[in-house]
Coordinates of C-alpha atoms in Angstrom, one line a residue:
M1 CA 165.5 84.2 127.0
T2 CA 167.2 80.8 128.2
G3 CA 170.0 79.2 126.9
A4 CA 167.9 76.6 125.2
E5 CA 166.0 79.2 123.4
R6 CA 169.0 81.0 121.6
K7 CA 169.3 80.9 118.1
Y8 CA 171.1 78.2 116.8
V9 CA 171.3 76.2 119.7
A10 CA 170.8 72.9 120.1
V11 CA 170.2 70.3 123.2
E12 CA 171.0 66.6 123.2
K13 CA 169.9 64.3 126.3
R14 CA 171.7 61.9 127.4
G15 CA 170.0 59.7 130.4
D16 CA 169.8 62.2 132.9
R17 CA 172.4 64.6 131.7
T18 CA 171.5 67.4 129.2
Y19 CA 174.4 69.2 126.7
R20 CA 174.1 72.2 124.6
Y21 CA 176.0 72.8 121.5
L22 CA 175.9 76.0 119.0
R23 CA 175.2 74.5 115.3
Y24 CA 176.1 77.2 113.5
K25 CA 177.7 77.0 109.2
G26 CA 178.5 73.4 109.8
R27 CA 180.4 73.9 113.1
R28 CA 179.4 72.2 116.2
I29 CA 180.7 73.9 119.7
P30 CA 180.0 72.8 122.9
L31 CA 178.3 75.1 125.7
V32 CA 179.1 74.2 129.3
S33 CA 178.0 77.2 131.4
D34 CA 174.5 77.0 133.0
P35 CA 172.2 78.2 130.7
N36 CA 170.5 80.5 133.0
S37 CA 173.7 81.9 133.9
S38 CA 175.3 85.3 132.5
D39 CA 178.5 83.2 131.8
F40 CA 176.4 81.4 129.1
E41 CA 175.5 84.5 127.5
E42 CA 179.3 85.3 127.2
E43 CA 180.2 81.6 126.0
Y44 CA 177.3 81.9 123.2
Q45 CA 178.6 85.4 121.9
A46 CA 181.9 83.8 121.7
A47 CA 181.2 80.5 120.2
L48 CA 179.0 82.2 117.6
A49 CA 181.9 85.0 116.8
A50 CA 184.1 81.8 116.5
A51 CA 181.4 79.7 114.3
S52 CA 181.3 82.6 111.9
R53 CA 184.9 82.8 111.0
P54 CA 186.3 80.0 108.1
L55 CA 187.5 77.1 108.9
R56 CA 191.0 76.4 109.2
L57 CA 192.6 75.7 105.8
Q58 CA 195.1 73.5 107.0
Q59 CA 196.0 71.7 110.8
V60 CA 199.1 72.0 112.8
A61 CA 200.6 69.0 113.5
A62 CA 199.5 67.2 116.4
D63 CA 202.9 66.8 117.8
S64 CA 204.0 70.2 117.6
T65 CA 200.6 71.0 119.3
P66 CA 200.6 72.2 122.9
R67 CA 197.8 70.6 124.9
S68 CA 198.4 71.6 128.3
I69 CA 197.9 75.3 129.6
Q70 CA 201.3 74.9 131.0
Q71 CA 202.7 73.6 127.7
A72 CA 201.1 76.5 126.0
V73 CA 202.5 78.8 128.2
D74 CA 205.8 78.1 128.1
Q75 CA 205.5 78.1 124.2
F76 CA 204.1 81.2 124.3
L77 CA 206.4 82.9 126.3
S78 CA 209.3 81.3 124.3
D79 CA 208.0 82.4 121.0
P80 CA 209.9 85.1 119.2
E81 CA 207.3 87.1 118.4
T82 CA 205.9 87.7 121.5
A83 CA 209.6 87.6 124.0
D84 CA 210.7 90.7 122.1
V85 CA 209.7 93.0 125.1
C86 CA 211.1 95.0 127.9
A87 CA 212.6 93.1 131.3
A88 CA 209.7 94.2 133.4
W89 CA 206.9 93.3 131.2
K90 CA 208.4 90.0 130.5
R91 CA 208.4 89.9 134.7
E92 CA 204.9 91.0 134.8
R93 CA 203.7 88.6 132.2
K94 CA 205.1 85.8 133.8
N95 CA 203.6 86.3 137.3
A96 CA 200.0 87.2 136.2
F97 CA 200.4 83.4 134.7
A98 CA 201.8 82.4 138.0
P99 CA 198.2 81.6 140.0
L100 CA 196.6 80.0 136.8
L101 CA 199.6 77.5 136.2
E102 CA 199.5 76.6 139.9
R103 CA 195.4 76.1 140.0
I104 CA 195.4 74.0 136.5
P105 CA 198.5 73.3 135.0
D106 CA 197.5 70.5 133.1
E107 CA 194.0 70.9 131.6
N108 CA 194.1 71.3 128.1
L109 CA 194.2 75.0 126.9
R110 CA 191.0 74.5 124.6
D111 CA 188.6 73.7 127.8
L112 CA 190.0 76.8 129.4
K113 CA 186.7 79.2 129.7
W114 CA 186.0 82.6 130.7
K115 CA 184.9 81.6 134.0
H116 CA 188.0 79.8 134.8
I117 CA 190.2 83.1 134.3
K118 CA 187.6 85.1 136.3
A119 CA 187.7 83.1 139.0
V120 CA 191.5 83.2 139.0
R121 CA 191.3 87.0 138.6
N122 CA 189.0 87.1 141.5
K123 CA 190.7 85.0 144.0
H124 CA 194.7 85.9 143.6
F125 CA 194.0 89.6 142.8
R126 CA 193.1 92.2 144.6
T127 CA 193.1 95.5 143.3
P128 CA 191.1 96.9 139.8
V129 CA 194.9 97.5 138.5
T130 CA 196.2 94.0 139.1
M131 CA 192.9 92.1 138.0
N132 CA 193.2 94.3 134.7
R133 CA 196.8 93.8 134.0
F134 CA 196.0 89.9 134.5
V135 CA 193.2 89.8 131.9
N136 CA 195.4 92.1 129.4
V137 CA 198.1 89.1 129.8
M138 CA 195.4 86.5 129.3
Q139 CA 194.1 88.3 126.1
A140 CA 197.4 88.5 124.8
F141 CA 197.9 84.8 125.1
M142 CA 194.9 83.7 124.2
N143 CA 194.7 85.8 120.7
W144 CA 198.4 84.0 120.3
A145 CA 197.2 80.9 121.0
V146 CA 194.1 81.4 118.1
D147 CA 196.5 83.1 115.2
N148 CA 198.5 79.7 116.1
E149 CA 195.5 77.5 115.6
I150 CA 195.9 75.9 119.5
V151 CA 191.9 77.0 119.9
E152 CA 189.5 78.3 117.4
F153 CA 188.2 81.5 119.9
N154 CA 189.5 83.6 122.7
P155 CA 186.8 83.1 125.1
I156 CA 187.5 86.3 127.1
P157 CA 185.0 88.9 126.2
R158 CA 185.8 92.1 125.0
G159 CA 185.8 94.8 127.7
K160 CA 185.7 93.0 130.8
K161 CA 187.7 94.9 132.8
A162 CA 187.2 95.4 136.7
K163 CA 186.2 99.4 137.4
L164 CA 188.4 101.8 138.4
K165 CA 187.3 103.3 142.2
E166 CA 186.5 107.0 142.7
N167 CA 189.5 108.1 144.7
T168 CA 187.7 109.8 147.5
E169 CA 190.8 109.9 149.8
S170 CA 192.8 113.0 151.2
H171 CA 196.0 113.6 149.8
E172 CA 198.5 113.1 152.6
P173 CA 201.8 114.1 152.3
W174 CA 204.0 110.7 152.0
S175 CA 206.6 110.6 155.1
D176 CA 210.2 109.5 155.2
S177 CA 209.2 105.9 156.6
D178 CA 206.2 105.5 154.2
V179 CA 208.9 106.2 151.1
A180 CA 211.2 103.5 152.4
N181 CA 208.4 101.1 153.3
F182 CA 207.4 101.5 149.7
R183 CA 210.4 101.3 148.4
D184 CA 211.2 97.8 150.3
H185 CA 208.1 96.6 149.3
W186 CA 208.3 97.2 145.4
P187 CA 211.7 96.8 143.9
V188 CA 213.4 98.2 141.1
G189 CA 211.9 96.4 137.6
T190 CA 208.3 96.6 139.0
S191 CA 206.0 99.0 137.0
E192 CA 204.9 100.3 140.9
R193 CA 208.4 101.5 141.8
L194 CA 208.8 103.0 138.2
A195 CA 205.6 105.1 138.6
F196 CA 206.6 106.4 141.8
E197 CA 210.2 107.1 141.6
L198 CA 208.9 109.1 138.0
I199 CA 206.3 110.8 140.5
A200 CA 208.9 111.6 143.1
C201 CA 211.5 112.8 140.9
T202 CA 209.7 115.1 138.7
A203 CA 206.7 116.1 140.8
A204 CA 204.8 116.0 137.9
R205 CA 201.0 115.5 138.0
C206 CA 199.7 112.2 136.9
A207 CA 198.5 113.6 133.6
N208 CA 201.7 114.8 132.8
A209 CA 203.9 111.4 134.4
V210 CA 201.6 109.2 131.9
K211 CA 203.2 111.1 128.8
L212 CA 207.1 111.2 129.6
G213 CA 209.2 109.3 127.4
R214 CA 212.8 109.0 125.9
T215 CA 211.8 112.3 123.9
N216 CA 211.8 114.3 127.3
I217 CA 215.3 113.4 128.1
H218 CA 217.8 115.7 127.2
G219 CA 221.1 115.0 128.9
S220 CA 220.9 114.3 132.3
N221 CA 217.6 116.2 132.6
L222 CA 213.8 115.6 131.9
V223 CA 212.3 118.3 130.1
F224 CA 208.5 118.4 129.7
K225 CA 205.7 121.2 129.8
P226 CA 203.0 120.6 132.4
V227 CA 199.3 120.5 131.6
K228 CA 198.2 123.1 133.6
D229 CA 201.1 125.6 134.2
G230 CA 202.3 125.8 130.3
D231 CA 205.8 126.9 131.4
E232 CA 208.5 124.2 130.5
V233 CA 210.2 122.6 133.4
S234 CA 213.7 120.9 133.4
V235 CA 214.5 118.3 136.2
P236 CA 217.4 116.5 136.6
I237 CA 217.3 112.4 136.8
S238 CA 217.8 111.2 140.0
D239 CA 219.7 108.0 140.3
D240 CA 216.7 106.5 141.7
L241 CA 214.6 107.2 138.9
R242 CA 217.8 106.3 136.7
D243 CA 217.8 102.7 138.3
A244 CA 213.9 102.3 138.1
L245 CA 213.9 103.2 134.5
G246 CA 216.3 100.6 133.3
E247 CA 215.6 99.3 130.0
R248 CA 212.8 102.0 129.5
V249 CA 214.8 104.9 129.6
N250 CA 214.9 104.0 125.4
S251 CA 211.0 103.6 125.6
Q252 CA 208.6 105.8 123.8
Y253 CA 206.6 106.1 127.3
F254 CA 208.3 105.3 130.5
I255 CA 204.8 104.1 131.9
R256 CA 203.2 101.9 129.3
G257 CA 199.3 101.4 128.8
R258 CA 198.2 97.9 127.4
W259 CA 200.2 98.0 124.7
E260 CA 204.3 98.6 124.3
H261 CA 203.6 102.1 122.3
S262 CA 200.4 103.6 124.2
P263 CA 201.0 105.4 127.5
K264 CA 198.7 104.8 130.7
N265 CA 195.9 106.9 131.5
A266 CA 196.0 109.6 134.3
A267 CA 193.4 107.8 136.4
S268 CA 194.6 104.4 135.8
L269 CA 198.2 105.5 137.4
S270 CA 196.2 107.2 140.1
Q271 CA 194.7 103.9 141.1
L272 CA 198.3 101.9 140.5
I273 CA 199.8 104.3 143.3
S274 CA 197.0 104.3 145.7
D275 CA 196.5 100.3 145.1
A276 CA 200.6 99.9 145.6
A277 CA 200.6 102.1 148.6
K278 CA 197.9 100.0 150.3
L279 CA 199.8 96.3 149.2
A280 CA 202.8 98.0 150.5
G281 CA 200.8 98.3 153.9
L282 CA 200.7 102.3 154.3
Q283 CA 198.1 104.5 156.0
T284 CA 194.9 105.1 154.2
G285 CA 195.3 108.6 152.2
R286 CA 198.7 107.9 150.6
T287 CA 198.2 108.5 147.0
A288 CA 200.2 110.0 143.9
H289 CA 199.1 113.7 145.1
G290 CA 200.7 113.1 148.1
I291 CA 204.1 111.8 146.7
R292 CA 204.8 115.4 145.2

């Protein structure tokens, strides 16, 4: 089915140009993607969802509404409701916005489409983990913009994540130079450094490491029960791990998932370590298993 044949899609021709709109429940939302592309279907579904919601009862004052992407990002990062997160997440969030702001800082936020976000993701982020991290940040940002009535709908389709690659590499043990190079590349404060130090200190499998948090701290030790072995173990917290934990020492989970109080899953942690090792210039085969 072409874009013109979609239900509620109106086509207008002005000279040699053709314009398409979604007309539904008194709403008129422009559709700008090629009607024969997959982007059009995503844009159509997002517009249909937006048109199904009730019209806003109040309009935000024009002088307080950010127009450009740069203005909206600045307001998002300074909003008290979104600013109350750990320092590491603040840094990751700010870094995720950097390539978008470098590319289109002055564009109106209401003109930001999924195709623009996808183009930035594919060009500036090299691994599935970093791609998904960028999309997660953009999801939170656009949901905030909807809640604050800056835009009418979030253009990012749900479930649009880069697939994690199946790890077929051998588990080569890390050498002292591998460890030194990894630490040089990933400073304290990054998720990659924290993940490495947690596994290096505890020798835990990824399935165990993702579940560790403040409740596992007993004095100066980390106490947990391995998934496979079953016998409880107690491991002294190394200075390197203590430095890497920083503010996260009081978190429910040291390595968080998409949300602050949810854990990362074992597969994504393993992928995070493998991708981080490659970006640090380590040889092929340096995986989370090889750290233990």
